[in-house]
Each structure stands twice: as structure tokens, then as C-alpha cells.
Short mmCIF file of C-alpha atoms and ligand atoms in Angstrom, two decimals:
data_model
loop_
_atom_site.label_atom_id
_atom_site.label_comp_id
_atom_site.label_asym_id
_atom_site.label_seq_id
_atom_site.Cartn_x
_atom_site.Cartn_y
_atom_site.Cartn_z
CA MET A 1 -40.50 49.61 35.17
CA LEU A 2 -43.34 49.00 32.72
CA LEU A 3 -42.76 49.46 29.04
CA ARG A 4 -45.33 51.85 27.59
CA SER A 5 -46.93 50.55 24.41
CA ASP A 6 -46.57 53.82 22.53
CA GLN A 7 -42.84 53.98 23.21
CA PRO A 8 -41.07 53.02 19.95
CA THR A 9 -38.67 50.05 20.17
CA VAL A 10 -35.26 50.27 18.57
CA SER A 11 -36.19 48.24 15.49
CA THR A 12 -39.34 50.13 14.61
CA ASP A 13 -37.47 53.37 15.13
CA HIS A 14 -34.80 52.12 12.73
CA ARG A 15 -37.38 51.13 10.15
CA ARG A 16 -39.10 54.48 10.39
CA ARG A 17 -35.83 56.24 9.65
CA MET A 18 -35.26 54.01 6.61
CA GLU A 19 -38.76 54.78 5.37
CA SER A 20 -38.21 58.49 5.69
CA ALA A 21 -34.98 58.32 3.70
CA THR A 22 -36.46 56.56 0.66
CA GLY A 23 -40.04 57.62 0.88
CA ASP A 24 -41.39 54.05 1.19
CA PHE A 25 -40.24 50.84 2.96
CA VAL A 26 -37.27 48.95 1.40
CA SER A 27 -35.74 45.67 2.60
CA PRO A 28 -32.19 46.19 3.87
CA TYR A 29 -31.11 43.13 1.85
CA LYS A 30 -32.33 44.75 -1.36
CA LEU A 31 -30.37 47.84 -0.46
CA LEU A 32 -27.30 45.75 0.17
CA PHE A 33 -27.74 43.95 -3.16
CA ARG A 34 -28.19 47.28 -4.95
CA ALA A 35 -24.98 48.51 -3.33
CA LEU A 36 -23.13 45.37 -4.39
CA THR A 37 -24.23 45.78 -8.00
CA LEU A 38 -22.65 49.21 -8.02
CA ILE A 39 -19.18 47.73 -7.42
CA PRO A 40 -17.42 47.27 -10.80
CA ILE A 41 -16.95 43.68 -11.99
CA SER A 42 -13.18 44.20 -12.20
CA HIS A 43 -13.07 44.65 -8.43
CA TYR A 44 -14.81 41.32 -7.98
CA LEU A 45 -12.27 39.68 -10.25
CA LEU A 46 -9.52 41.24 -8.19
CA ILE A 47 -11.03 39.89 -4.98
CA ALA A 48 -11.47 36.43 -6.54
CA PHE A 49 -7.86 36.52 -7.68
CA PHE A 50 -6.72 37.48 -4.18
CA VAL A 51 -8.74 34.64 -2.62
CA PHE A 52 -7.26 32.25 -5.17
CA ILE A 53 -3.73 33.40 -4.33
CA VAL A 54 -4.36 32.89 -0.62
CA PHE A 55 -5.78 29.44 -1.37
CA VAL A 56 -2.77 28.41 -3.46
CA TYR A 57 -0.35 29.96 -0.94
CA ASN A 58 -1.85 27.77 1.77
CA LEU A 59 -2.29 24.68 -0.36
CA LEU A 60 1.34 24.68 -1.46
CA GLU A 61 2.53 25.81 2.01
CA ILE A 62 4.51 28.61 0.38
CA HIS A 63 6.80 30.43 2.82
CA ILE A 64 8.11 33.34 0.76
CA LEU A 65 6.58 35.95 3.12
CA GLN A 66 8.27 34.27 6.07
CA ASP A 67 11.55 34.27 4.11
CA ILE A 68 11.18 37.97 3.25
CA ILE A 69 10.43 38.88 6.88
CA GLY A 70 13.51 36.89 7.88
CA GLY A 71 15.58 38.92 5.39
CA PHE A 72 16.36 35.76 3.36
CA GLY A 73 18.62 34.65 6.19
CA GLY A 74 17.33 31.06 6.11
CA GLY A 75 16.72 28.80 9.08
CA HIS A 76 19.21 27.08 11.32
CA VAL A 77 19.47 23.31 11.72
CA SER A 78 18.21 21.63 14.91
CA PHE A 79 20.16 18.70 16.32
CA THR A 80 18.91 15.81 18.42
CA PHE A 81 21.55 13.54 19.96
CA ASN A 82 22.69 11.88 23.17
CA SER A 83 24.97 13.94 25.41
CA SER A 84 27.66 11.25 25.14
CA CYS A 85 27.56 11.18 21.33
CA ASP A 86 31.09 11.05 19.84
CA LEU A 87 29.73 11.48 16.33
CA TYR A 88 28.43 14.93 17.20
CA ARG A 89 31.53 16.00 19.11
CA GLU A 90 34.12 14.72 16.66
CA VAL A 91 32.40 15.03 13.29
CA VAL A 92 29.09 16.86 13.06
CA SER A 93 30.22 19.80 15.19
CA LYS A 94 32.88 20.42 12.52
CA CYS A 95 30.40 20.45 9.63
CA HIS A 96 30.10 24.08 8.54
CA LEU A 97 27.03 23.55 6.39
CA LEU A 98 25.03 21.98 9.21
CA HIS A 99 26.06 24.83 11.51
CA GLY A 100 25.17 27.46 8.95
CA ARG A 101 21.65 28.20 7.77
CA TYR A 102 19.55 26.63 5.05
CA LEU A 103 17.57 28.98 2.78
CA ALA A 104 15.28 27.51 0.12
CA THR A 105 15.60 28.84 -3.44
CA PRO A 106 13.21 31.86 -3.33
CA TRP A 107 11.13 30.80 -6.36
CA LEU A 108 10.82 27.33 -4.86
CA SER A 109 9.84 28.44 -1.37
CA SER A 110 7.31 25.64 -0.96
CA PRO A 111 7.90 22.02 0.07
CA HIS A 112 5.51 20.90 -2.69
CA LEU A 113 7.23 22.85 -5.47
CA GLN A 114 10.60 21.52 -4.29
CA THR A 115 9.35 17.94 -4.16
CA ILE A 116 7.33 17.93 -7.39
CA LEU A 117 10.03 19.69 -9.43
CA LEU A 118 12.94 17.71 -7.93
CA ASN A 119 13.66 15.49 -10.90
CA VAL A 120 12.56 18.13 -13.42
CA LEU A 121 15.06 20.80 -12.39
CA ILE A 122 18.16 18.71 -11.73
CA LYS A 123 20.75 18.75 -14.48
CA THR A 124 23.76 16.44 -14.31
CA PRO A 125 26.64 15.99 -16.71
CA ILE A 126 26.53 12.93 -18.95
CA PHE A 127 28.42 9.95 -17.54
CA ASN A 128 28.08 6.19 -17.63
CA TYR A 129 28.11 3.76 -14.74
CA LYS A 130 29.90 0.43 -14.94
CA ARG A 131 27.44 -2.32 -14.08
CA GLU A 132 28.12 -5.33 -11.88
CA LEU A 133 25.37 -7.91 -11.46
CA PHE A 134 25.35 -9.26 -7.92
CA ARG A 135 23.66 -12.57 -7.22
CA THR A 136 21.98 -12.77 -3.78
CA SER A 137 21.81 -15.99 -1.72
CA ASP A 138 18.25 -16.74 -2.89
CA GLY A 139 19.24 -16.38 -6.55
CA GLY A 140 17.94 -12.81 -6.92
CA THR A 141 19.79 -10.18 -8.93
CA VAL A 142 20.87 -6.75 -7.76
CA ALA A 143 22.37 -4.30 -10.26
CA LEU A 144 25.37 -2.49 -8.76
CA ASP A 145 26.21 0.61 -10.79
CA TRP A 146 29.74 1.89 -10.24
CA LEU A 147 31.10 5.37 -10.79
CA MET A 148 34.78 5.61 -9.92
CA ASN A 149 36.53 8.75 -8.81
CA SER A 150 39.02 8.18 -11.66
CA GLY A 151 36.11 8.21 -14.13
CA VAL A 152 35.09 11.81 -13.48
CA SER A 153 38.13 13.60 -12.14
CA GLU A 154 41.10 14.77 -14.21
CA THR A 155 43.56 14.44 -11.34
CA SER A 156 42.70 10.99 -10.17
CA PHE A 157 43.94 9.69 -6.83
CA GLU A 158 45.30 6.57 -8.45
CA MET A 159 47.56 8.54 -10.80
CA ASN A 160 49.65 9.74 -7.83
CA GLY A 161 51.16 6.28 -8.02
CA THR A 162 51.62 5.71 -4.32
CA ASN A 163 47.92 5.31 -3.62
CA SER A 164 46.18 2.00 -4.02
CA ILE A 165 42.44 1.59 -4.52
CA ALA A 166 41.98 0.97 -0.77
CA ASP A 167 42.93 4.58 -0.06
CA ILE A 168 39.86 5.80 -1.88
CA PRO A 169 36.77 5.53 0.27
CA LEU A 170 33.67 3.90 -1.17
CA VAL A 171 30.11 5.14 -0.71
CA ILE A 172 27.06 3.00 -1.40
CA VAL A 173 24.00 4.96 -2.55
CA ILE A 174 20.53 3.48 -1.95
CA PRO A 175 17.74 5.06 -4.06
CA GLY A 176 14.15 5.73 -2.96
CA LEU A 177 10.84 3.97 -3.68
CA THR A 178 10.91 3.36 -7.44
CA SER A 179 14.09 5.28 -8.18
CA ASP A 180 17.23 3.72 -9.59
CA SER A 181 20.73 4.79 -10.58
CA LYS A 182 19.31 6.76 -13.54
CA SER A 183 17.06 8.99 -11.41
CA PRO A 184 18.33 12.58 -11.64
CA TYR A 185 18.87 13.07 -7.89
CA ILE A 186 20.78 9.77 -7.64
CA ARG A 187 22.94 10.72 -10.64
CA LYS A 188 23.57 14.06 -8.98
CA ILE A 189 24.82 12.65 -5.67
CA ALA A 190 26.83 9.92 -7.46
CA TYR A 191 28.57 12.47 -9.68
CA SER A 192 29.13 14.91 -6.83
CA MET A 193 30.69 12.27 -4.54
CA ALA A 194 32.88 10.86 -7.34
CA LYS A 195 34.05 14.37 -8.19
CA HIS A 196 35.00 14.94 -4.55
CA GLY A 197 37.33 11.95 -4.41
CA TRP A 198 35.02 9.00 -3.69
CA ASN A 199 34.25 5.78 -5.49
CA VAL A 200 30.50 5.39 -5.73
CA VAL A 201 28.29 2.36 -6.17
CA VAL A 202 24.52 2.66 -6.53
CA SER A 203 22.79 -0.42 -5.13
CA ASN A 204 19.59 -0.68 -7.18
CA HIS A 205 16.64 -2.49 -5.65
CA ARG A 206 16.00 -5.93 -7.13
CA GLY A 207 13.82 -5.77 -10.22
CA LEU A 208 14.69 -2.09 -10.73
CA GLY A 209 17.41 -0.56 -12.89
CA GLY A 210 16.49 -2.76 -15.85
CA VAL A 211 17.31 -6.21 -14.43
CA PRO A 212 14.92 -9.17 -14.43
CA LEU A 213 13.66 -10.93 -11.31
CA THR A 214 15.69 -14.11 -11.10
CA SER A 215 14.14 -15.65 -8.00
CA GLU A 216 10.67 -15.99 -6.49
CA CYS A 217 10.92 -12.77 -4.52
CA PHE A 218 10.36 -9.10 -5.36
CA TYR A 219 11.50 -5.95 -3.61
CA THR A 220 9.30 -4.41 -0.91
CA ALA A 221 9.48 -1.38 1.40
CA GLY A 222 11.12 -3.41 4.18
CA LYS A 223 13.48 -5.58 2.13
CA SER A 224 16.78 -4.88 3.84
CA ASP A 225 18.49 -8.27 3.46
CA ASP A 226 19.61 -7.51 -0.12
CA LEU A 227 21.46 -4.44 1.14
CA GLY A 228 23.04 -6.53 3.90
CA GLU A 229 24.34 -9.01 1.33
CA VAL A 230 25.63 -6.23 -0.93
CA VAL A 231 27.50 -4.55 1.96
CA ASN A 232 29.04 -7.85 3.06
CA HIS A 233 30.02 -8.65 -0.52
CA LEU A 234 31.75 -5.29 -0.96
CA HIS A 235 33.52 -5.61 2.38
CA ARG A 236 34.65 -9.14 1.51
CA THR A 237 36.02 -8.13 -1.91
CA GLN A 238 37.85 -5.04 -0.58
CA PRO A 239 38.37 -5.51 3.18
CA GLU A 240 40.84 -2.61 3.47
CA THR A 241 38.47 -0.05 1.91
CA PRO A 242 36.50 2.21 4.25
CA ILE A 243 32.88 1.80 3.14
CA TYR A 244 30.04 4.26 3.84
CA ALA A 245 26.36 4.29 2.85
CA VAL A 246 23.79 6.96 1.97
CA GLY A 247 20.09 6.13 1.79
CA THR A 248 17.45 8.46 0.38
CA SER A 249 13.71 8.36 1.13
CA LEU A 250 12.58 4.71 1.21
CA GLY A 251 16.23 3.80 0.63
CA ALA A 252 16.97 5.51 3.96
CA ASN A 253 14.30 3.37 5.63
CA ILE A 254 15.86 0.21 4.20
CA LEU A 255 19.35 1.39 5.21
CA VAL A 256 18.42 2.19 8.83
CA LYS A 257 16.41 -1.03 9.10
CA TYR A 258 19.48 -2.99 7.95
CA LEU A 259 21.79 -1.06 10.33
CA GLY A 260 19.45 -1.93 13.22
CA GLU A 261 19.00 -5.57 12.24
CA ASP A 262 22.68 -6.31 11.77
CA GLY A 263 23.79 -4.11 14.70
CA VAL A 264 27.47 -4.59 15.54
CA ASN A 265 28.01 -6.82 12.49
CA VAL A 266 27.63 -3.98 9.97
CA PRO A 267 31.02 -3.48 8.26
CA LEU A 268 30.40 0.20 7.44
CA VAL A 269 32.41 3.11 8.78
CA GLY A 270 29.33 5.32 8.81
CA ALA A 271 26.08 6.21 7.11
CA ALA A 272 23.60 8.97 6.31
CA ALA A 273 19.82 8.67 6.02
CA ILE A 274 18.11 11.49 4.09
CA SER A 275 14.34 12.12 4.27
CA ASN A 276 13.65 8.75 5.90
CA PRO A 277 9.91 7.95 6.23
CA TRP A 278 10.79 6.17 9.53
CA ASP A 279 7.38 4.73 10.31
CA LEU A 280 5.37 3.42 7.35
CA LEU A 281 2.19 3.00 9.38
CA ILE A 282 2.13 6.66 10.41
CA GLY A 283 3.16 7.53 6.86
CA ASP A 284 0.24 5.52 5.49
CA ARG A 285 -2.25 7.40 7.71
CA PHE A 286 -0.64 10.71 6.71
CA PHE A 287 -1.16 9.91 3.01
CA THR A 288 -4.95 9.92 3.44
CA ARG A 289 -5.14 13.22 5.28
CA ALA A 290 -4.91 16.32 3.10
CA ILE A 291 -5.51 16.93 -0.59
CA MET A 292 -1.80 17.20 -1.51
CA GLN A 293 -0.92 14.01 0.38
CA ARG A 294 -3.69 12.15 -1.44
CA PHE A 295 -2.18 13.43 -4.67
CA TYR A 296 1.29 12.06 -3.76
CA ASN A 297 -0.32 8.80 -2.71
CA ARG A 298 -1.86 8.39 -6.18
CA VAL A 299 1.31 9.38 -8.00
CA LEU A 300 3.50 7.02 -5.97
CA GLY A 301 0.91 4.24 -6.16
CA ASN A 302 0.93 4.56 -9.94
CA SER A 303 4.70 4.49 -10.15
CA LEU A 304 4.72 1.31 -8.01
CA LYS A 305 2.22 -0.25 -10.40
CA GLY A 306 4.39 0.80 -13.34
CA ALA A 307 7.46 -0.82 -11.77
CA ALA A 308 5.51 -4.01 -10.96
CA LYS A 309 4.18 -4.24 -14.53
CA LEU A 310 7.72 -4.98 -15.74
CA HIS A 311 7.58 -8.22 -13.76
CA GLN A 312 3.88 -8.94 -14.07
CA GLU A 313 4.23 -12.72 -14.24
CA ALA A 314 6.25 -12.93 -11.03
CA TYR A 315 3.86 -10.60 -9.20
CA ALA A 316 0.90 -12.65 -10.43
CA ARG A 317 2.54 -15.86 -9.19
CA LEU A 318 3.50 -14.47 -5.78
CA SER A 319 0.61 -12.10 -5.04
CA ASP A 320 -2.74 -10.81 -6.34
CA TRP A 321 -2.24 -9.20 -9.75
CA GLU A 322 -5.90 -8.24 -10.19
CA GLY A 323 -5.77 -6.43 -6.85
CA ILE A 324 -2.55 -4.68 -7.85
CA GLU A 325 -4.11 -3.50 -11.11
CA LYS A 326 -7.05 -2.01 -9.24
CA SER A 327 -4.81 -0.34 -6.64
CA ARG A 328 -4.92 3.42 -6.51
CA THR A 329 -2.76 4.06 -3.44
CA ILE A 330 0.47 2.80 -1.91
CA ARG A 331 -1.59 1.07 0.77
CA ASP A 332 -3.66 -0.84 -1.80
CA PHE A 333 -0.56 -1.76 -3.74
CA ASN A 334 1.25 -3.10 -0.68
CA ASN A 335 -1.90 -4.87 0.49
CA TYR A 336 -2.13 -6.87 -2.74
CA SER A 337 1.62 -7.41 -3.24
CA ALA A 338 3.96 -7.27 -0.22
CA ARG A 339 1.35 -8.34 2.36
CA ILE A 340 0.37 -11.46 0.41
CA ALA A 341 3.90 -12.37 -0.68
CA GLY A 342 5.23 -11.89 2.86
CA ASN A 343 2.27 -13.66 4.45
CA PHE A 344 1.37 -10.81 6.81
CA ASP A 345 -1.97 -10.85 8.66
CA SER A 346 -2.80 -7.29 7.67
CA ILE A 347 -1.41 -4.39 5.72
CA ASP A 348 -0.78 -2.57 9.02
CA ALA A 349 1.30 -5.51 10.24
CA PHE A 350 3.40 -5.27 7.08
CA HIS A 351 3.87 -1.52 7.51
CA ARG A 352 4.89 -1.96 11.16
CA TRP A 353 7.40 -4.66 10.27
CA ALA A 354 8.89 -2.66 7.39
CA SER A 355 9.48 0.49 9.51
CA SER A 356 13.03 1.44 10.42
CA ALA A 357 11.90 3.43 13.50
CA ARG A 358 11.61 0.29 15.62
CA LEU A 359 15.29 -0.57 15.01
CA VAL A 360 16.86 2.83 15.67
CA THR A 361 18.14 1.90 19.14
CA ASN A 362 20.12 -1.06 17.72
CA VAL A 363 22.14 0.98 15.17
CA SER A 364 25.85 0.57 15.98
CA VAL A 365 27.63 2.65 13.32
CA PRO A 366 27.87 6.46 13.14
CA LEU A 367 24.66 7.65 11.48
CA LEU A 368 23.55 11.13 10.44
CA CYS A 369 19.82 11.52 9.78
CA LEU A 370 18.40 14.54 7.97
CA ASN A 371 14.70 15.38 7.70
CA ALA A 372 12.83 18.55 6.74
CA ILE A 373 9.94 19.29 9.08
CA ASP A 374 7.85 20.43 6.09
CA ASP A 375 8.52 17.21 4.10
CA PRO A 376 5.15 16.67 2.36
CA VAL A 377 5.74 12.95 1.65
CA CYS A 378 7.41 11.70 4.85
CA THR A 379 5.71 13.37 7.79
CA ASP A 380 7.66 14.71 10.77
CA GLU A 381 5.11 12.94 13.00
CA ALA A 382 7.00 9.71 12.28
CA ILE A 383 10.44 10.95 13.42
CA PRO A 384 11.63 8.85 16.41
CA TRP A 385 13.09 11.74 18.45
CA ASP A 386 13.47 9.84 21.73
CA GLU A 387 15.10 6.79 20.17
CA CYS A 388 17.61 9.02 18.35
CA ARG A 389 18.40 10.67 21.68
CA LYS A 390 18.87 7.25 23.30
CA ASN A 391 21.37 5.94 20.74
CA LYS A 392 24.77 7.61 21.04
CA ASN A 393 25.71 6.60 17.47
CA ILE A 394 23.08 8.86 15.93
CA VAL A 395 22.79 12.55 15.18
CA LEU A 396 19.39 13.67 13.91
CA ALA A 397 19.42 16.98 12.03
CA THR A 398 16.16 18.70 11.13
CA THR A 399 15.41 21.84 9.14
CA GLN A 400 12.15 23.76 8.94
CA HIS A 401 12.11 23.75 5.15
CA GLY A 402 13.48 21.64 2.32
CA GLY A 403 10.67 19.31 1.20
CA HIS A 404 11.38 15.68 0.33
CA ILE A 405 15.03 14.87 -0.66
CA ALA A 406 15.08 18.29 -2.31
CA PHE A 407 16.59 21.15 -0.23
CA PHE A 408 17.09 23.36 -3.28
CA GLU A 409 19.38 26.30 -2.59
CA GLY A 410 20.71 29.39 -4.41
CA ILE A 411 18.94 31.72 -6.82
CA SER A 412 19.38 29.43 -9.82
CA GLY A 413 18.09 26.36 -7.97
CA LYS A 414 20.92 24.25 -9.37
CA SER A 415 22.31 23.06 -6.07
CA LEU A 416 20.86 20.60 -3.56
CA TRP A 417 21.92 21.45 -0.02
CA TRP A 418 21.59 17.87 1.30
CA ILE A 419 24.11 16.55 -1.21
CA ARG A 420 26.70 19.08 -0.02
CA VAL A 421 25.83 18.22 3.59
CA VAL A 422 26.36 14.49 2.96
CA GLU A 423 29.67 15.16 1.18
CA GLU A 424 30.98 17.35 4.00
CA TYR A 425 29.78 14.97 6.72
CA LEU A 426 31.28 11.85 5.11
CA SER A 427 34.58 13.63 4.41
CA ASN A 428 34.79 14.80 8.02
CA LEU A 429 33.91 11.33 9.28
CA HIS A 430 36.52 9.80 6.96
CA ALA A 431 39.16 12.22 8.28
CA SER A 432 38.26 11.63 11.94
CA SER A 433 39.61 9.10 14.43
CA MET A 434 36.23 7.35 14.32
CA ARG A 435 37.14 5.81 10.97
CA LYS A 436 40.17 4.05 12.49
CA GLN A 437 38.05 2.86 15.43
CA GLN A 438 35.44 1.40 13.07
CA MET A 439 38.03 -0.23 10.80
CA GLN A 440 39.68 -1.82 13.86
CA LYS A 441 36.29 -3.14 14.96
CA PHE A 442 35.85 -4.95 11.62
CA LYS A 443 39.30 -6.49 11.92
CA ASP A 444 38.52 -7.80 15.41
CA LEU A 445 35.15 -8.97 14.16
CA SER A 446 36.52 -10.88 11.17
CA ASN A 447 39.23 -12.36 13.41
CA GLU A 448 36.50 -13.62 15.73
CA THR A 449 34.59 -15.07 12.80
CA LEU A 450 37.76 -16.73 11.52
CA GLN A 451 38.53 -18.21 14.93
CA PHE A 452 34.91 -19.32 15.21
CA GLU A 453 35.13 -21.04 11.82
CA ASP A 454 38.51 -22.50 12.82
CA SER A 455 37.11 -24.04 15.98
CA LEU A 456 34.14 -25.32 13.97
CA SER A 457 36.42 -27.09 11.50
CA GLN A 458 38.52 -28.48 14.36
CA ASP A 459 35.35 -29.78 15.97
CA LYS A 460 34.47 -31.40 12.65
CA LYS A 461 37.92 -32.99 12.48
CA LYS A 462 37.46 -34.33 15.99
CA LEU A 463 34.13 -35.80 14.94
CA VAL A 464 35.78 -37.46 11.96
C1 LIG B 501 47.21 13.50 -5.92
O1 LIG B 501 47.90 14.43 -6.71
C2 LIG B 501 47.20 15.64 -6.91
C3 LIG B 501 47.98 16.51 -7.86
O2 LIG B 501 49.35 16.39 -7.63
C4 LIG B 501 46.97 16.33 -5.56
O3 LIG B 501 46.24 17.52 -5.73
C5 LIG B 501 46.19 15.38 -4.66
O4 LIG B 501 46.04 15.96 -3.38
C6 LIG B 501 46.89 14.06 -4.55
N1 LIG B 501 46.05 13.14 -3.82
C7 LIG B 501 46.52 12.46 -2.77
C8 LIG B 501 45.50 11.58 -2.10
O5 LIG B 501 47.63 12.51 -2.38
C1 LIG B 502 20.44 -5.95 17.18
O1 LIG B 502 21.74 -6.23 16.74
C2 LIG B 502 22.24 -7.52 17.05
C3 LIG B 502 23.67 -7.60 16.56
O2 LIG B 502 24.41 -6.56 17.11
C4 LIG B 502 21.38 -8.57 16.43
O3 LIG B 502 21.84 -9.86 16.79
C5 LIG B 502 19.95 -8.38 16.88
O4 LIG B 502 19.12 -9.32 16.22
C6 LIG B 502 19.50 -6.97 16.57
N1 LIG B 502 18.15 -6.74 17.09
C7 LIG B 502 17.07 -6.69 16.30
C8 LIG B 502 15.79 -6.38 17.00
O5 LIG B 502 17.11 -6.88 15.11
C1 LIG B 503 -6.41 -6.14 1.66
O1 LIG B 503 -6.70 -7.17 0.75
C2 LIG B 503 -7.67 -8.10 1.18
C3 LIG B 503 -7.83 -9.15 0.11
O2 LIG B 503 -6.59 -9.73 -0.23
C4 LIG B 503 -8.98 -7.40 1.45
O3 LIG B 503 -9.93 -8.32 1.96
C5 LIG B 503 -8.77 -6.30 2.46
O4 LIG B 503 -9.96 -5.56 2.65
C6 LIG B 503 -7.67 -5.36 1.99
N1 LIG B 503 -7.37 -4.39 3.03
C7 LIG B 503 -7.35 -3.09 2.81
C8 LIG B 503 -7.07 -2.25 4.00
O5 LIG B 503 -7.55 -2.62 1.71
C1 LIG B 504 22.05 8.66 26.49
O1 LIG B 504 22.59 7.35 26.40
C2 LIG B 504 22.62 6.61 27.60
C3 LIG B 504 23.23 5.26 27.31
O2 LIG B 504 24.27 5.35 26.42
C4 LIG B 504 21.22 6.48 28.16
O3 LIG B 504 21.26 5.81 29.40
C5 LIG B 504 20.57 7.84 28.33
O4 LIG B 504 19.23 7.69 28.74
C6 LIG B 504 20.62 8.59 26.99
N1 LIG B 504 20.09 9.92 27.16
C7 LIG B 504 18.88 10.27 26.71
C8 LIG B 504 18.50 11.69 26.90
O5 LIG B 504 18.13 9.49 26.16
C1 LIG B 505 43.41 -12.53 16.02
O1 LIG B 505 43.29 -12.77 17.41
C2 LIG B 505 44.40 -13.45 18.00
C3 LIG B 505 44.05 -13.76 19.46
O2 LIG B 505 43.34 -12.73 20.06
C4 LIG B 505 45.64 -12.58 17.86
O3 LIG B 505 46.76 -13.26 18.41
C5 LIG B 505 45.87 -12.29 16.39
O4 LIG B 505 46.97 -11.41 16.25
C6 LIG B 505 44.63 -11.68 15.75
N1 LIG B 505 44.82 -11.53 14.32
C7 LIG B 505 44.58 -10.41 13.68
C8 LIG B 505 44.81 -10.45 12.22
O5 LIG B 505 44.18 -9.40 14.25
#
């Protein structure tokens, strides 16, 4: 069909109607602008405020709406473990907290608020540690800060008379990146464990906790041999005491790395790894991704620089101090310190080596791992799900919320859920038959070592 030229098209028809309404032709954009100017300024401010709220809600990954819709019931804990895992059957299945639900403190319903305010909100009673300086085989110094059960509890175990020190279990606490025994969250778990009947020793990283560097070696993200020496020293000095370990954040990485490296030779009854970064290479990539992660990267990079400044001469001798001073991220810092001191080809090679994920399958003691999926510092992308499922000594527990070593709970935000979880888990493990099995293993092990040393000395005698 042919279109007749005098037949009006839709657009000209439209324009004609507009002309008839106003008398003469007006641009629709001008009309729109005129309409927009009629809206009161206060409404614009309201809209801007709303957009800002949505932006902040997303930026901080706030989940209060989700919590309200869920009736503040909280989320359950997911478990990953091997079907023949005794630790789950005999211990973790009896942990009420892990089989309940975790609900974040409503006014902290954001992983970022939880993480940023962690050390600001925690209040702990005043107490003093007793310091022991431990000398490592290379001449380095590790500050061991002790808090005994008898130091915080009115009815001490020892006062019952019949109990010797060996009846009180000992837990070693390993702090995160640049934390030490004075960090509020470390003080909180130390006090809480001591109050619940444990002796506690915080194993500070070398150079941290106010001690000087006494050998040509500083602490790095993968330095697990110091922990190994500390554990062996404690086991040697009190062989009858059941010893456990709890690592937090980078301390969890160092703990799991040590457990994997020393395998069956680890004289611990059990361990817990909280908010482990697992894979430092994936973590490093994650730190460059979003605006909040870049913020954490700067903050942590600065705190590393601050800690290194205390030992500037040693760092300058062993690595590149000018590079360290210019560093703005964790990656830069490690590139100019740990990579050079450890003689790694690249910073990625260092991060790969320092990761605990590659040693998960070799862990031979009961190990509970706890990570929040929304952890804004240690990404869930790095969690080694399959390896945890392969190793029957491990139970991996994950929650949707909780942030990084925070897990604030209750209206007042005074309680950290993970600390209660660790206390319940270790108490259940201590009360289980697995403790006796582990203790027997050490006895057999030290007997083997003794016999080995015996045969060595006999060989020597023969030689003489
Ligand atoms: C020690 O004595 C107190 C008070 O009599 C008691 O509550 C506690 O259970 C005892 N501890 C042990 C390990 O027997
Ligand atoms: C695994 O553990 C054993 C001891 O049980 C140890 O000899 C070995 O070196 C460990 N493997 C790795 C990769 O560290
Ligand atoms: C690491 O440091 C070296 C110099 O020591 C530099 O050439 C290299 O570009 C740095 N790598 C990164 C990823 O920054
Ligand atoms: C469970 O552990 C056994 C060895 O102990 C292993 O062969 C099996 O593959 C593991 N299961 C899973 C799901 O990884
Ligand atoms: C060490 O092993 C030997 C031989 O297996 C055994 O006779 C001895 O009782 C063991 N000693 C201890 C303390 O377990």
C-alpha cells in the first residue's frame, strides 16, 4: 500500500497537538525542564538522601533488611567435612553454639562495621600477663605472655589441692597480622579462656609485643617455624599437659601452615583457625578489587610499615627500606621486605609459599576452621573446600555473616560469638576420647624419638 503524502505521520500529529495546547511550538525538553523546576527543592534533597542511603547500604554490605525479613532469627552454620570425620561426630556435633544460629548485633549488621569497629568496641577487664622470653634456635626472641586460670578465677583449680598443673589444659593464642597480646580481641579471648578454666599463653610474633629483633630475621606472613619451636618448647617443659592452639586471621594461616608442615609430629591435642586468609595470592588479588578492599589494603599496609619502623635498621640490612617506606599496600610491603629477605623470585611466589591452603591435606590434629562468607578482609574465594573435605581431621564451619574475626552478637554488642564457639569446642574436645588418643600418640612418638636417639648413641659408641 502506498503512503499518501497528505496523510499525517504520528510525529507530526503529535507536534500539532502540542502546538494547539500552548498556542505555539514548544520543545518537549523545555516542558520537562519547566516541570522539574516546579518540584520543591526539599523533594530533591530527599531523593538525594535516599540515593545516598542506598549507596552506603551497598557499600557497607549492610544486611539489616535481610535480618528483619528473617525475623532476627540469624543464620545457621554450614559444615564441610569428610564423612569419616571423628572430630565432627565426637566433638563438633555436640557444640550447641555451632548448631544454633548466629545473628549479628542489629546496629552492626554489616561486615565492614563489625571489622572496622572490632578493636574500638571491645572492653576487657584489666589484667596483666606474665612474660616469658623464648629464644628460638636462630637466636630470635619470641615474647610468650601467660595468663593463668588461677590469675583470673576466684575458685582456682589448683586450690582444690588434688589437682596438679598438668590437669589444667593450656591454650596457645596466635594473634593476627600486626596484633599482639595487647590487642583488644586477643585480650578478650585470653581472659575468656582463663576464666573458663584454661591456662593461656599468647605467642607474639617475633619483633612484636615490644621485644627487639635479636637475630638477622624478621617475621613474615608465612613464618611458621617460630610457632613450631614454641609448641615443642611448651610440650617439652610440660609433657603431661594437654596443649591446644587458636590462631586468628594471619595467625590462623601461620597455625595451619605449621600443622601441615609438621604433620604427625605436632604435639597438640587440637586447634582452631578463625578467619584464616588461606591463600595469600587470592587474598592479594582481592585487595585490589573494590573500594572497601583497597581501603583495608592501605590501612593494613600502613600498620605493617609502622611495625617495621620499630626495627628499621634490621629491615634496612635485610631488605629494601626505601621500597618499604614508599609502600602503600600489603603487596608492596611484602615485595620490598619478605620477598627480598626470603630470596623469592617474585612477590607471587612468596604469597604462594606463605599460604596455608596448600598444606591443609597434611594436617594431622583435630582442627576446627571458622570463616564468615562476608569477611571483607579474607575472601571466601580462598577457602579450600575440597581439601577440607579430603582431610578427616578437619571440620570447616562457615556463616553467612560475621565479618573478620568479629562475629558481634547481642543487642549491646559486647559479646563475640567466635570466642564462645572456640571455648565450647575446645572444652568438648578436651572432654572427649580424642584427647586421650592424641596424648597417647605423643607418648608413642616421644618413645620412638628416644629409641631413635638411643640407637644413635649406641651407634656412636660402636664407632668409638
Ligand atoms: C574445684 O573446686 C571447686 C569448688 O569446690 C569446684 O567448683 C570445681 O569443680 C573443682 N574443680 C575440679 C577440677 O575439681
Ligand atoms: C607432611 O607431614 C609430614 C610429617 O607427618 C612431613 O614430614 C612432611 O614434610 C609434610 N609435608 C609437607 C608438604 O610439608
Ligand atoms: C617488586 O620489587 C622489585 C624491586 O625490588 C620491582 O622491580 C618490582 O616491580 C616489584 N614488583 C611489584 C609487583 O611491585
Ligand atoms: C574422605 O576421606 C577419604 C580418605 O580418608 C578420601 O578417600 C575421600 O575421598 C574423602 N572424601 C571426600 C568427599 O573428599
Ligand atoms: C617404649 O617402647 C617400648 C617398646 O615398644 C616399650 O617396651 C616401652 O614400654 C615404651 N615406653 C613407654 C614409656 O611407653
